[in-house]
């Protein structure tokens, strides 16, 4: 079999213009025009609007390729498109070979009869997605979200490319994944499916491999080679479509924080008369992942059981990494996954309004132990359930399940994002046909397809859901929940503590990105959060005002623009921490927290913890701490406090907690020590402190509680809480200092304050990968932050780092 990549030497032009541009795949219209410097950066200021207008045209991709006699002599020749975005007519030598209307599908066309020896011409005409959805919307107007181009749900194209409450309206067009020519004789492997049977008592895993060939042929020889992570091979020939192998002493795959991620390679080869026809390779991990959804004393659970253990899932929601798809790359995704692991995630939810990520995304999740919650690509709308639409999405689901199902990291398939909830609660017309269509697609068709093609992975109809059928999808005690009363409902952070969700798969709070990122899309006069350009980079209605409202509740009025950006990040970090710590204190009842949202697709004010340029907001540093497998947390109220330790490990821990009640100069008012023992997978309240002797209506504005957890005699983590809003606390000038040291591998930044302060930010003119930031400091204590030298540009020295540093903290919000 010959597989020839057709990714190079294409030409792209506007369908009504002559001028053409040379491109390599993946390529898109807007990305190409930008590369050619024909349009300004669509992410700068308000250039987004011009980019949207470009999507109203049709475009042509052209490629010439040579066929020689040997290649042409194959019995079968197909052209395979791994991703066309989206509405296309495909021609070879002026004859139409097919058309496409779904960017989430993989298309294959028979082209043998059309090809000729010598030069062949391949032409892909892409039609305006905007015209298409607008026309469909005129014929059949369906409810959806107002921040996207109306009618977006008529087209199987990433919804958020049409605009979202964090994304620009730039519905680009292009060929976004590989194109290849496949020439073959006799037979070919359509697909390989790997399933596993675990018998833990015997330390044995049975791996079953089923092979799907184009035609069944008893003269085709099939072989499977299973290679263990240490390179040991087992080879087996088989005759039927299926065979099983036993792995004795299996090396088990674990999510991050629980063990290693050993991967086995499965290779299936088919041959005839000793001639190799085809081979397929996949990497698998030996593990079980189940979802338990059973009645219990609180309602109905929703928990992931991994290798037999109920594990608390920690992570965030993932959106497309760029609005311009040719910019996606393995390097960028690797950074996103590494940032996730660094913040102690063990799960990422691929949200249903974008696209199904690249293979390398799942490979990276496999290698790093990140369990993937995979939505099907449906979000926040009613869909046009014609017969053609239904068939189209059926095929999409089959394509994607077959592509993704073998991955160790795949934890769950979910029908859609918020469609069940929206139809029940968002005030849309209550139409029986829409409800029936919903049930057909999400509670029957997709469910049946998952049961047929990936029976070992759990299917959940919608997120959030209580199990389906429009039965109370927002029930806080059943299934998963999206909780938005804090933020969209403008309720205080304390509201989070009223709920013990079984699994909170969305909740979020917005913040501005840092100044460097804001500078990337503004000029000086734009740098006011109510300017037209700042509002252009804020897609959630009046959200800048909402940030100010929450700010007024918690912090003093910021002295300048940069401080306002900083303070917005503190609000976001505190809000999410408030929820997560509470749910982790209720481990067992609540079994998952995925905040909204991990990343951005352009520079914008949003709910992300890592911005478009990969810069960590304060929230991401906070996540590293509030998702630590061993969490020390304090639940404070008026003049009382309870100290908790949550242990996510599979073994018990022992240690010591020291607490100190201190004033704003950090003088100790009261203190205590607790020896602790916390069993595996439990949260424990260690002590309840009544501090009313020290905290009264005068002292509450200058008293804080500090707790330090020691494990094996060394400090492991620290937590500090105030008993008043930070805006009312009498912070003294901390007069911070920072001194830099170095060893062979690190720079060490030693930060010290002369009075108690919170949210110490180390600022630098260069992007420093800091081990911590936005931390609290008691007076005269030193906090050491490290920076790995191998993550820094080689030109950086101790001196240049020192010169680039500045610090600020809560005190500096209003004071100099
Ligand atoms: C959720 C998501 C997104 C949205 C976010 C913020 O409900 O599913 O659709 O971007 O809220 O509003």
Coordinates of N, CA, C and O and ligand atoms in Angstrom, one line a residue, residues 145 147 164-166 317 319 349 351 379-380 417-418 421 426 463 482 484 487-488 506 540 596-597 607, ligand 1:
X145 N -27.0 30.6 20.9 CA -26.5 31.7 21.7 C -26.4 33.0 20.9 O -26.2 32.9 19.6
X147 N -24.1 35.3 21.0 CA -22.8 35.9 20.7 C -22.1 35.3 19.4 O -21.0 35.6 19.1
X164 N -17.9 33.4 20.2 CA -18.5 32.9 21.4 C -18.3 33.9 22.5 O -17.8 35.0 22.2
X165 N -18.7 33.6 23.7 CA -18.6 34.7 24.7 C -17.2 34.9 25.2 O -16.9 35.5 26.2
X166 N -16.2 34.3 24.5 CA -14.8 34.5 24.7 C -14.0 34.5 23.4 O -12.8 34.6 23.4
X317 N -11.9 23.2 31.7 CA -12.5 23.0 30.4 C -11.5 23.6 29.3 O -11.0 24.7 29.5
X319 N -10.8 24.7 25.4 CA -11.5 25.2 24.1 C -10.4 25.2 23.0 O -9.2 25.0 23.3
X349 N -11.7 18.7 30.2 CA -12.9 18.5 29.4 C -12.8 19.2 28.1 O -12.6 20.4 28.0
X351 N -14.6 20.7 25.5 CA -15.9 21.3 25.4 C -16.5 21.2 24.0 O -15.8 21.3 23.0
X379 N -23.3 22.3 21.1 CA -23.3 23.2 22.3 C -24.4 24.2 22.2 O -24.6 24.9 21.1
X380 N -25.2 24.4 23.2 CA -26.0 25.5 23.5 C -27.0 25.9 22.3 O -27.2 27.0 22.1
X417 N -22.8 20.0 25.1 CA -22.7 21.0 26.1 C -24.0 21.8 26.3 O -24.4 22.5 25.3
X418 N -24.6 21.6 27.4 CA -25.7 22.5 27.8 C -26.9 22.5 27.0 O -27.7 23.4 27.1
X421 N -30.0 21.4 29.3 CA -30.2 22.4 30.2 C -30.9 23.6 29.5 O -31.9 24.2 30.0
X426 N -33.7 27.9 29.4 CA -33.2 29.1 28.9 C -34.3 29.9 28.2 O -34.1 30.9 27.5
X463 N -23.8 17.7 29.2 CA -23.2 18.2 30.4 C -23.7 19.7 30.6 O -23.6 20.4 29.6
X482 N -23.3 22.5 36.0 CA -22.6 23.7 35.6 C -23.1 24.8 36.5 O -24.3 25.1 36.5
X484 N -23.2 28.6 37.6 CA -22.8 29.9 37.2 C -23.5 31.0 38.0 O -23.5 32.2 37.5
X487 N -20.6 34.7 39.2 CA -20.3 35.3 37.9 C -21.6 35.6 37.1 O -22.1 36.7 37.3
X488 N -22.2 34.7 36.3 CA -23.4 35.2 35.5 C -24.5 35.7 36.4 O -25.2 36.6 36.1
X506 N -18.4 22.7 35.3 CA -18.2 24.0 34.9 C -18.6 25.0 36.0 O -19.7 24.9 36.6
X540 N -18.3 38.8 26.6 CA -19.4 38.4 27.5 C -20.2 39.7 27.9 O -19.9 40.3 29.0
X596 N -14.1 26.5 34.5 CA -14.2 27.1 33.1 C -13.3 28.3 33.1 O -13.5 29.2 33.9
X597 N -12.3 28.4 32.4 CA -11.8 27.6 31.3 C -10.3 27.6 31.4 O -9.7 28.5 32.0
X607 N -12.5 33.8 31.1 CA -12.5 32.9 32.3 C -11.2 32.1 32.3 O -11.0 31.3 33.2
Ligands
LIG1 C1 -20.5 27.7 29.7 C2 -19.9 27.1 28.5 C3 -19.7 28.1 27.3 C4 -19.5 29.5 27.8 C5 -19.2 29.6 29.3 C6 -19.1 31.0 29.7 O1 -21.7 27.4 30.0 O2 -20.4 25.9 28.1 O3 -20.7 27.9 26.4 O4 -18.5 30.0 27.1 O5 -20.2 29.0 29.9 O6 -20.3 31.7 29.6

